[in-house]
Amino acid sequence: MPAPRVLAAAAAAAVAAVALAGCVPNNPVGARLSVAVSDDSCVVSEATAAAGNITFSIENTGTDVNEFEIFAEDRLRIVGEKENVTPGQTIDYVVQLQPGTYYTACKFQQIGAPIGVAAFTVTGETVAVAADDQARIDLAVANYVAYVKSQTEQLLPAVEAFAADYAAGYDDAARAAFALARSYYERIEPTAEAFGDLDPKIDYREVDAVAEGLDWTGFHRIEKDLWPPAADGVNSDGQSAWLDWAPSTAAERQAFADGLVADVQELYDLVHDPDFAVGIADISNGAIGLLDEVSAGKITGEEDWWSHTDLADFAANVDGAWVAFGVVKDIAASKGEDGQALVADIEAEFDGLRTLLAGYGDFESGFTPYDEVTDAQRQGLSDAVNALAEPLSQLTHTVLGIAE
Amino acid sequence: MTEDPEATPADSVPPRDGISRRGLLGLLGAGAAGLAVGAGAGAGIAIAAGAAATGASGDRATTSYPFHGEHQAGILTPVQDRLHFAAFDLAAGATRADLVELLQDWSAAAAAMTRGLPIGDGALGALTRPPDDTGEALDLPASGLTITFGFGPTLFDHPEHGDRFGIRDRRPALLAPLPRFAGDALDPARGGGDLCIQACADDPQVAVHAIRDLSRIAFGRAPLRWSQLGFGRTSSTSTAQVTARNLMGFKDGTRNLKSEDPATAAAVWVQAGDDPAAAWLAGGSYLVARRIRMLVESWDRAQLGEQETIFGRDKGEGAPLSGGSEFTEPDFDEVAANGEPVIALDAHIRLASPEHNAGAAILRRGYNFVDGNDELGRLDAGLFFIAFQRSPEQFIRVQRALATDLLNEYIKHVGSGIWAVPPGASVGGYVGETLFE
């Protein structure tokens, strides 16, 4: 690893609207690029820049509010974003980027899929990152919050479309949209679970809801209507699939569809609340929590009992763990040789698991139905999860080793 | 049909076995049937009788607990180290007489084995027939063996066979399949059963011997439905016992009901008048068994602090997080400097506590198990939970409270059963006799 080159701090010069804590406002030597934003395009003046503090001069020529985002190479993790760029506004946004491959994009009306996704290459040598732990932590938290928000911004419209198809009886379309709509949720599941009563409404399986005496709603309620059980079907707790269940009427479908949209809207609102915050340990614990989700439910096929789309949830959970790790790994790597070794271990095991999963499909074309995955293949997946989870479970301790 | 087992002082002469001719059919040579039963002679008995008589020494291996008495043994008995639990279904064509005879045969065999004696004509004898007793406990002392019998809901009213034994009207009102609980992932092949037998001993071979020979006696009348081995008790039922650890590494059962506590009897034994239709159950109890799979691979990755938060106790001493030592009463009201309860609101010991459940307490008698591994290469490990209580409502209340237990992330219930445990057999009687009078 090349030695970090320390950039001298220059005299203070006010730069407007620094959104992320890791941004360094003073950058006498950094690149300056322009971003032309409209409702349906997002063009950065150069596709490459030198490492360091890079200034993006963002101009919104569109008709409504927009957002500029910079994703890591995985296209999931957000390393920088500028929200609330209003029509007619031009604003400077400064972010410090290390050498590597990134993707730039915009998000019209700050919701939905990113628009105008384009590769952006940062060249040169690694620059010194913020010197103290608190600055690193602030940056990690800001990036993780940005990521959670970005997932809900894709979740909400995906769920609206899915729910509308289901309510209207377009079951083929709804079945096709089910796994992808869920993926935005599964990527941020620990965050959603932190809101207490939302996860039970959105993502409880029938057996959980019945056992806790809750009204069964959400994704899995809809799933069972879309993939109705056979006459002799059995639920994951060994009970008859038809015990206290019947296919939903049109009115019930509308109610379940509306309920899911409302609950997802609430989740969206909660994470977009200015007071929404996560702790640094929540992030690294969320990484291992997501893998536990995989171990407990997805690996056994109990999560998506009727649709057998477990591998999509599996992959989304792994994505979420990957992002959580990604935003704290610089902190872990700053904890000496042990920290660097741990990061290297985790990265190697992530590579193995993600490569293995890629052999079963992707979100665009779909994954192998889990009832077609053999026991031997399931064991291979389980082994890879265990191999990753062991070093990943050490991450929080390393990240929090600040005061040691 | 049945030999009349005469009253036999527990520690004098070897008992007469009293196993029915049918029970030993196939165990005995045809010519010897009936005559040989109860003769009580043979080398095996002589060896074992010597062992049984030494129980007073306090050596656990030679401890023996009387089979007969007001209550069945194996409930308030200090928990032994090993378990073999088995559930049976009556054969399709079984009659009331078959059932009574089976219970008589089982009682006779249990009375012998709990004294450290082999069943029937012993494990040795004529070279021209297979011995009555399978023999693997031949040189072993009683080892604290207790054998406890229970009657499942399907014995009284079977979904296919109905009231085939004429006892539906004596079914205890509370003896019904358990409701669904959070975390249930039940495998029907690991739950239920018309009858159950809990065999506990301090030597695993003695416990296995008991179930094996009782299964053999039942061949043709009540085939084995499922069985479970347990090693390592996870509870103590006596203040004289050290609290053992479960497979999560935590002391389990610190606050369990103890036989020395005068209030325990009222929490465990069905009292006269509890259920007028089932007066026969007075002096008995209800047994709930749950095969609880632990996701130990995930658990082992949980931070120590999280593990302790989940249980509400420290891992080393077993002290409640509110302070003190293991047997210090937890202070559920203590609040930390950050305003959060010291023992989390969803901590296992809070949700399971009598304080949280209107005083409902259960006598736990569970065992650790590891049955190899599953198809994913994970240990098939966990807790075979057994609880005795005066009313199933006690268990149901506690288990419902555990719906939000932080521990649920790491466990799933894969097997379940409930049985009414009749009172103890009198000398000369048999287990369940009060039901068929």
mmCIF file of C-alpha atoms in Angstrom, chain B residues 195-436:
data_model
loop_
_atom_site.group_PDB
_atom_site.id
_atom_site.type_symbol
_atom_site.label_atom_id
_atom_site.label_comp_id
_atom_site.label_asym_id
_atom_site.label_seq_id
_atom_site.Cartn_x
_atom_site.Cartn_y
_atom_site.Cartn_z
ATOM 1 C CA LEU B 195 -47.850 -42.126 25.335
ATOM 2 C CA CYS B 196 -44.485 -40.875 26.493
ATOM 3 C CA ILE B 197 -41.730 -42.173 28.676
ATOM 4 C CA GLN B 198 -39.028 -40.052 30.253
ATOM 5 C CA ALA B 199 -36.087 -42.153 31.392
ATOM 6 C CA CYS B 200 -33.403 -40.283 33.339
ATOM 7 C CA ALA B 201 -30.246 -41.717 34.874
ATOM 8 C CA ASP B 202 -26.720 -40.742 35.712
ATOM 9 C CA ASP B 203 -25.410 -43.324 33.252
ATOM 10 C CA PRO B 204 -26.462 -42.924 29.606
ATOM 11 C CA GLN B 205 -26.460 -46.657 29.029
ATOM 12 C CA VAL B 206 -28.912 -47.185 31.875
ATOM 13 C CA ALA B 207 -31.332 -44.616 30.423
ATOM 14 C CA VAL B 208 -31.044 -46.098 26.947
ATOM 15 C CA HIS B 209 -31.495 -49.589 28.310
ATOM 16 C CA ALA B 210 -34.759 -48.546 29.921
ATOM 17 C CA ILE B 211 -36.277 -47.115 26.744
ATOM 18 C CA ARG B 212 -34.982 -49.956 24.631
ATOM 19 C CA ASP B 213 -36.504 -52.636 26.802
ATOM 20 C CA LEU B 214 -39.769 -50.775 27.301
ATOM 21 C CA SER B 215 -40.012 -50.347 23.515
ATOM 22 C CA ARG B 216 -39.423 -54.036 23.089
ATOM 23 C CA ILE B 217 -42.177 -54.865 25.545
ATOM 24 C CA ALA B 218 -44.509 -52.609 23.558
ATOM 25 C CA PHE B 219 -43.806 -54.151 20.142
ATOM 26 C CA GLY B 220 -47.096 -54.962 18.467
ATOM 27 C CA ARG B 221 -49.043 -52.821 20.918
ATOM 28 C CA ALA B 222 -47.408 -49.409 20.817
ATOM 29 C CA PRO B 223 -44.710 -48.768 18.236
ATOM 30 C CA LEU B 224 -42.101 -46.120 18.951
ATOM 31 C CA ARG B 225 -43.012 -42.777 17.349
ATOM 32 C CA TRP B 226 -39.882 -40.778 18.105
ATOM 33 C CA SER B 227 -37.219 -40.602 20.773
ATOM 34 C CA GLN B 228 -34.611 -38.149 21.967
ATOM 35 C CA LEU B 229 -31.324 -38.569 23.778
ATOM 36 C CA GLY B 230 -30.142 -35.864 26.126
ATOM 37 C CA PHE B 231 -26.780 -35.383 27.730
ATOM 38 C CA GLY B 232 -25.992 -32.814 30.341
ATOM 39 C CA ARG B 233 -28.879 -31.620 32.453
ATOM 40 C CA THR B 234 -29.599 -27.934 31.989
ATOM 41 C CA SER B 235 -31.589 -27.446 35.147
ATOM 42 C CA SER B 236 -31.320 -28.262 38.770
ATOM 43 C CA THR B 237 -34.377 -29.214 40.793
ATOM 44 C CA SER B 238 -32.609 -29.278 44.121
ATOM 45 C CA THR B 239 -30.683 -26.609 45.982
ATOM 46 C CA ALA B 240 -28.036 -29.269 46.541
ATOM 47 C CA GLN B 241 -27.245 -29.298 42.811
ATOM 48 C CA VAL B 242 -24.855 -27.007 40.989
ATOM 49 C CA THR B 243 -26.512 -25.078 38.177
ATOM 50 C CA ALA B 244 -25.503 -26.601 34.853
ATOM 51 C CA ARG B 245 -24.882 -24.790 31.575
ATOM 52 C CA ASN B 246 -26.784 -25.015 28.341
ATOM 53 C CA LEU B 247 -25.095 -25.189 24.950
ATOM 54 C CA MET B 248 -25.054 -21.399 24.734
ATOM 55 C CA GLY B 249 -22.627 -21.531 27.627
ATOM 56 C CA PHE B 250 -24.954 -19.949 30.166
ATOM 57 C CA LYS B 251 -26.093 -21.350 33.487
ATOM 58 C CA ASP B 252 -29.665 -22.439 32.952
ATOM 59 C CA GLY B 253 -32.362 -22.936 35.536
ATOM 60 C CA THR B 254 -30.918 -20.810 38.336
ATOM 61 C CA ARG B 255 -34.408 -19.702 39.292
ATOM 62 C CA ASN B 256 -36.001 -23.084 38.612
ATOM 63 C CA LEU B 257 -38.470 -24.463 41.118
ATOM 64 C CA LYS B 258 -36.607 -26.511 43.702
ATOM 65 C CA SER B 259 -37.935 -29.570 45.473
ATOM 66 C CA GLU B 260 -36.919 -28.047 48.815
ATOM 67 C CA ASP B 261 -39.251 -25.089 48.320
ATOM 68 C CA PRO B 262 -42.581 -25.752 49.996
ATOM 69 C CA ALA B 263 -44.394 -23.831 47.243
ATOM 70 C CA THR B 264 -43.119 -26.165 44.540
ATOM 71 C CA ALA B 265 -45.626 -28.937 45.199
ATOM 72 C CA ALA B 266 -48.559 -26.634 44.506
ATOM 73 C CA ALA B 267 -46.991 -25.506 41.228
ATOM 74 C CA VAL B 268 -46.245 -29.016 39.986
ATOM 75 C CA TRP B 269 -48.904 -31.448 41.216
ATOM 76 C CA VAL B 270 -52.479 -31.494 40.005
ATOM 77 C CA GLN B 271 -54.593 -31.077 43.124
ATOM 78 C CA ALA B 272 -57.799 -32.877 43.986
ATOM 79 C CA GLY B 273 -60.635 -30.760 42.670
ATOM 80 C CA ASP B 274 -58.620 -29.117 39.885
ATOM 81 C CA ASP B 275 -60.566 -30.994 37.217
ATOM 82 C CA PRO B 276 -63.664 -32.935 38.362
ATOM 83 C CA ALA B 277 -63.839 -34.927 35.118
ATOM 84 C CA ALA B 278 -60.246 -35.990 35.553
ATOM 85 C CA ALA B 279 -60.100 -36.686 39.262
ATOM 86 C CA TRP B 280 -57.800 -39.579 38.371
ATOM 87 C CA LEU B 281 -55.035 -37.096 37.600
ATOM 88 C CA ALA B 282 -54.783 -35.743 41.161
ATOM 89 C CA GLY B 283 -51.220 -36.211 42.303
ATOM 90 C CA GLY B 284 -50.077 -36.148 38.709
ATOM 91 C CA SER B 285 -48.789 -33.323 36.557
ATOM 92 C CA TYR B 286 -48.570 -32.079 32.977
ATOM 93 C CA LEU B 287 -45.398 -32.662 31.001
ATOM 94 C CA VAL B 288 -44.488 -30.331 28.132
ATOM 95 C CA ALA B 289 -41.532 -31.287 25.942
ATOM 96 C CA ARG B 290 -40.042 -29.002 23.299
ATOM 97 C CA ARG B 291 -37.125 -29.847 21.078
ATOM 98 C CA ILE B 292 -35.455 -26.444 20.806
ATOM 99 C CA ARG B 293 -32.838 -26.228 18.112
ATOM 100 C CA MET B 294 -30.115 -23.704 18.814
ATOM 101 C CA LEU B 295 -28.467 -21.952 15.890
ATOM 102 C CA VAL B 296 -25.160 -22.321 17.685
ATOM 103 C CA GLU B 297 -23.099 -21.183 14.703
ATOM 104 C CA SER B 298 -24.816 -17.786 14.755
ATOM 105 C CA TRP B 299 -24.844 -17.633 18.536
ATOM 106 C CA ASP B 300 -21.110 -18.195 18.743
ATOM 107 C CA ARG B 301 -20.596 -15.109 16.599
ATOM 108 C CA ALA B 302 -22.610 -12.885 18.905
ATOM 109 C CA GLN B 303 -20.608 -10.498 21.034
ATOM 110 C CA LEU B 304 -20.315 -11.446 24.685
ATOM 111 C CA GLY B 305 -22.096 -8.266 25.685
ATOM 112 C CA GLU B 306 -24.999 -9.098 23.390
ATOM 113 C CA GLN B 307 -25.128 -12.646 24.727
ATOM 114 C CA GLU B 308 -25.361 -11.338 28.282
ATOM 115 C CA THR B 309 -27.964 -8.748 27.324
ATOM 116 C CA ILE B 310 -30.070 -11.458 25.711
ATOM 117 C CA PHE B 311 -30.088 -13.633 28.808
ATOM 118 C CA GLY B 312 -29.978 -10.838 31.372
ATOM 119 C CA ARG B 313 -27.162 -12.590 33.216
ATOM 120 C CA ASP B 314 -23.405 -12.523 33.120
ATOM 121 C CA LYS B 315 -21.884 -15.550 31.474
ATOM 122 C CA GLY B 316 -19.228 -16.402 34.009
ATOM 123 C CA GLU B 317 -21.025 -16.353 37.347
ATOM 124 C CA GLY B 318 -24.589 -16.403 36.139
ATOM 125 C CA ALA B 319 -25.362 -13.325 38.214
ATOM 126 C CA PRO B 320 -28.233 -11.132 37.041
ATOM 127 C CA LEU B 321 -27.033 -7.998 35.262
ATOM 128 C CA SER B 322 -28.627 -6.015 38.068
ATOM 129 C CA GLY B 323 -25.786 -7.250 40.269
ATOM 130 C CA GLY B 324 -24.893 -9.709 42.992
ATOM 131 C CA SER B 325 -24.082 -13.357 42.555
ATOM 132 C CA GLU B 326 -25.866 -16.216 40.832
ATOM 133 C CA PHE B 327 -28.687 -16.595 43.321
ATOM 134 C CA THR B 328 -29.231 -12.892 43.897
ATOM 135 C CA GLU B 329 -32.789 -12.054 42.872
ATOM 136 C CA PRO B 330 -32.755 -10.012 39.669
ATOM 137 C CA ASP B 331 -33.817 -6.392 40.065
ATOM 138 C CA PHE B 332 -35.976 -5.852 37.000
ATOM 139 C CA ASP B 333 -36.631 -2.219 37.945
ATOM 140 C CA GLU B 334 -33.012 -1.118 38.053
ATOM 141 C CA VAL B 335 -32.272 1.569 35.504
ATOM 142 C CA ALA B 336 -28.847 2.382 34.109
ATOM 143 C CA ALA B 337 -27.356 5.845 33.807
ATOM 144 C CA ASN B 338 -28.600 6.054 30.231
ATOM 145 C CA GLY B 339 -32.186 5.549 31.382
ATOM 146 C CA GLU B 340 -32.437 2.019 29.968
ATOM 147 C CA PRO B 341 -33.348 -0.921 32.198
ATOM 148 C CA VAL B 342 -30.225 -2.802 33.309
ATOM 149 C CA ILE B 343 -31.985 -6.059 32.499
ATOM 150 C CA ALA B 344 -33.380 -5.439 29.032
ATOM 151 C CA LEU B 345 -37.139 -5.403 28.553
ATOM 152 C CA ASP B 346 -36.864 -8.389 26.195
ATOM 153 C CA ALA B 347 -34.163 -10.244 28.149
ATOM 154 C CA HIS B 348 -34.833 -13.936 28.562
ATOM 155 C CA ILE B 349 -34.814 -13.960 32.371
ATOM 156 C CA ARG B 350 -37.259 -11.064 32.542
ATOM 157 C CA LEU B 351 -39.813 -12.506 30.122
ATOM 158 C CA ALA B 352 -39.576 -15.994 31.643
ATOM 159 C CA SER B 353 -39.786 -14.803 35.229
ATOM 160 C CA PRO B 354 -42.786 -15.422 37.494
ATOM 161 C CA GLU B 355 -42.775 -11.667 38.155
ATOM 162 C CA HIS B 356 -43.549 -11.113 34.477
ATOM 163 C CA ASN B 357 -46.103 -13.928 34.278
ATOM 164 C CA ALA B 358 -48.486 -13.323 37.158
ATOM 165 C CA GLY B 359 -46.536 -15.782 39.265
ATOM 166 C CA ALA B 360 -46.625 -18.624 36.747
ATOM 167 C CA ALA B 361 -43.674 -20.907 37.370
ATOM 168 C CA ILE B 362 -42.759 -24.251 35.850
ATOM 169 C CA LEU B 363 -40.423 -27.029 36.919
ATOM 170 C CA ARG B 364 -37.845 -27.353 34.177
ATOM 171 C CA ARG B 365 -35.983 -30.586 33.616
ATOM 172 C CA GLY B 366 -34.347 -30.094 30.248
ATOM 173 C CA TYR B 367 -31.257 -31.611 28.662
ATOM 174 C CA ASN B 368 -28.693 -30.563 26.108
ATOM 175 C CA PHE B 369 -28.663 -32.546 22.914
ATOM 176 C CA VAL B 370 -26.440 -32.834 19.862
ATOM 177 C CA ASP B 371 -27.799 -35.204 17.253
ATOM 178 C CA GLY B 372 -24.948 -35.053 14.785
ATOM 179 C CA ASN B 373 -25.357 -32.387 12.145
ATOM 180 C CA ASP B 374 -27.907 -31.241 9.611
ATOM 181 C CA GLU B 375 -27.685 -31.354 5.832
ATOM 182 C CA LEU B 376 -26.045 -27.914 5.858
ATOM 183 C CA GLY B 377 -23.147 -29.060 7.995
ATOM 184 C CA ARG B 378 -24.432 -27.314 11.110
ATOM 185 C CA LEU B 379 -24.589 -29.058 14.478
ATOM 186 C CA ASP B 380 -28.084 -30.327 15.161
ATOM 187 C CA ALA B 381 -27.790 -29.067 18.706
ATOM 188 C CA GLY B 382 -30.013 -27.525 21.290
ATOM 189 C CA LEU B 383 -32.087 -27.980 24.361
ATOM 190 C CA PHE B 384 -34.601 -30.731 24.849
ATOM 191 C CA PHE B 385 -36.853 -28.736 27.113
ATOM 192 C CA ILE B 386 -39.011 -30.604 29.582
ATOM 193 C CA ALA B 387 -41.272 -28.867 32.057
ATOM 194 C CA PHE B 388 -43.715 -30.158 34.634
ATOM 195 C CA GLN B 389 -46.573 -28.043 35.869
ATOM 196 C CA ARG B 390 -49.917 -28.332 37.579
ATOM 197 C CA SER B 391 -51.619 -26.772 34.574
ATOM 198 C CA PRO B 392 -50.503 -26.397 30.935
ATOM 199 C CA GLU B 393 -51.613 -22.775 31.246
ATOM 200 C CA GLN B 394 -48.439 -22.147 33.236
ATOM 201 C CA PHE B 395 -46.232 -23.177 30.323
ATOM 202 C CA ILE B 396 -48.445 -21.482 27.734
ATOM 203 C CA ARG B 397 -48.347 -18.219 29.641
ATOM 204 C CA VAL B 398 -44.563 -18.234 29.919
ATOM 205 C CA GLN B 399 -44.034 -19.350 26.326
ATOM 206 C CA ARG B 400 -46.341 -16.624 25.011
ATOM 207 C CA ALA B 401 -44.406 -14.077 27.028
ATOM 208 C CA LEU B 402 -41.272 -15.298 25.282
ATOM 209 C CA ALA B 403 -42.659 -14.254 21.883
ATOM 210 C CA THR B 404 -40.423 -11.174 21.972
ATOM 211 C CA ASP B 405 -37.501 -12.907 23.693
ATOM 212 C CA LEU B 406 -34.194 -11.590 22.355
ATOM 213 C CA LEU B 407 -33.070 -15.210 22.359
ATOM 214 C CA ASN B 408 -35.542 -16.109 19.605
ATOM 215 C CA GLU B 409 -33.099 -14.976 16.952
ATOM 216 C CA TYR B 410 -30.937 -17.958 17.850
ATOM 217 C CA ILE B 411 -33.442 -20.732 18.514
ATOM 218 C CA LYS B 412 -36.345 -22.484 16.882
ATOM 219 C CA HIS B 413 -38.754 -24.981 18.320
ATOM 220 C CA VAL B 414 -38.778 -28.053 16.106
ATOM 221 C CA GLY B 415 -40.577 -30.615 18.248
ATOM 222 C CA SER B 416 -43.422 -30.356 20.725
ATOM 223 C CA GLY B 417 -45.617 -32.530 22.866
ATOM 224 C CA ILE B 418 -47.851 -32.436 25.892
ATOM 225 C CA TRP B 419 -48.863 -35.313 28.127
ATOM 226 C CA ALA B 420 -50.830 -35.757 31.324
ATOM 227 C CA VAL B 421 -48.621 -37.486 33.859
ATOM 228 C CA PRO B 422 -50.699 -39.749 36.088
ATOM 229 C CA PRO B 423 -49.934 -40.032 39.781
ATOM 230 C CA GLY B 424 -47.474 -42.636 40.990
ATOM 231 C CA ALA B 425 -48.330 -46.308 41.049
ATOM 232 C CA SER B 426 -49.038 -47.955 44.366
ATOM 233 C CA VAL B 427 -47.119 -51.073 45.227
ATOM 234 C CA GLY B 428 -49.044 -53.794 43.481
ATOM 235 C CA GLY B 429 -50.662 -51.306 41.120
ATOM 236 C CA TYR B 430 -49.597 -49.776 37.820
ATOM 237 C CA VAL B 431 -49.096 -46.336 36.386
ATOM 238 C CA GLY B 432 -52.385 -44.923 35.164
ATOM 239 C CA GLU B 433 -54.514 -47.287 37.191
ATOM 240 C CA THR B 434 -56.690 -44.454 38.487
ATOM 241 C CA LEU B 435 -57.712 -43.652 34.915
ATOM 242 C CA PHE B 436 -59.067 -47.122 34.227
#
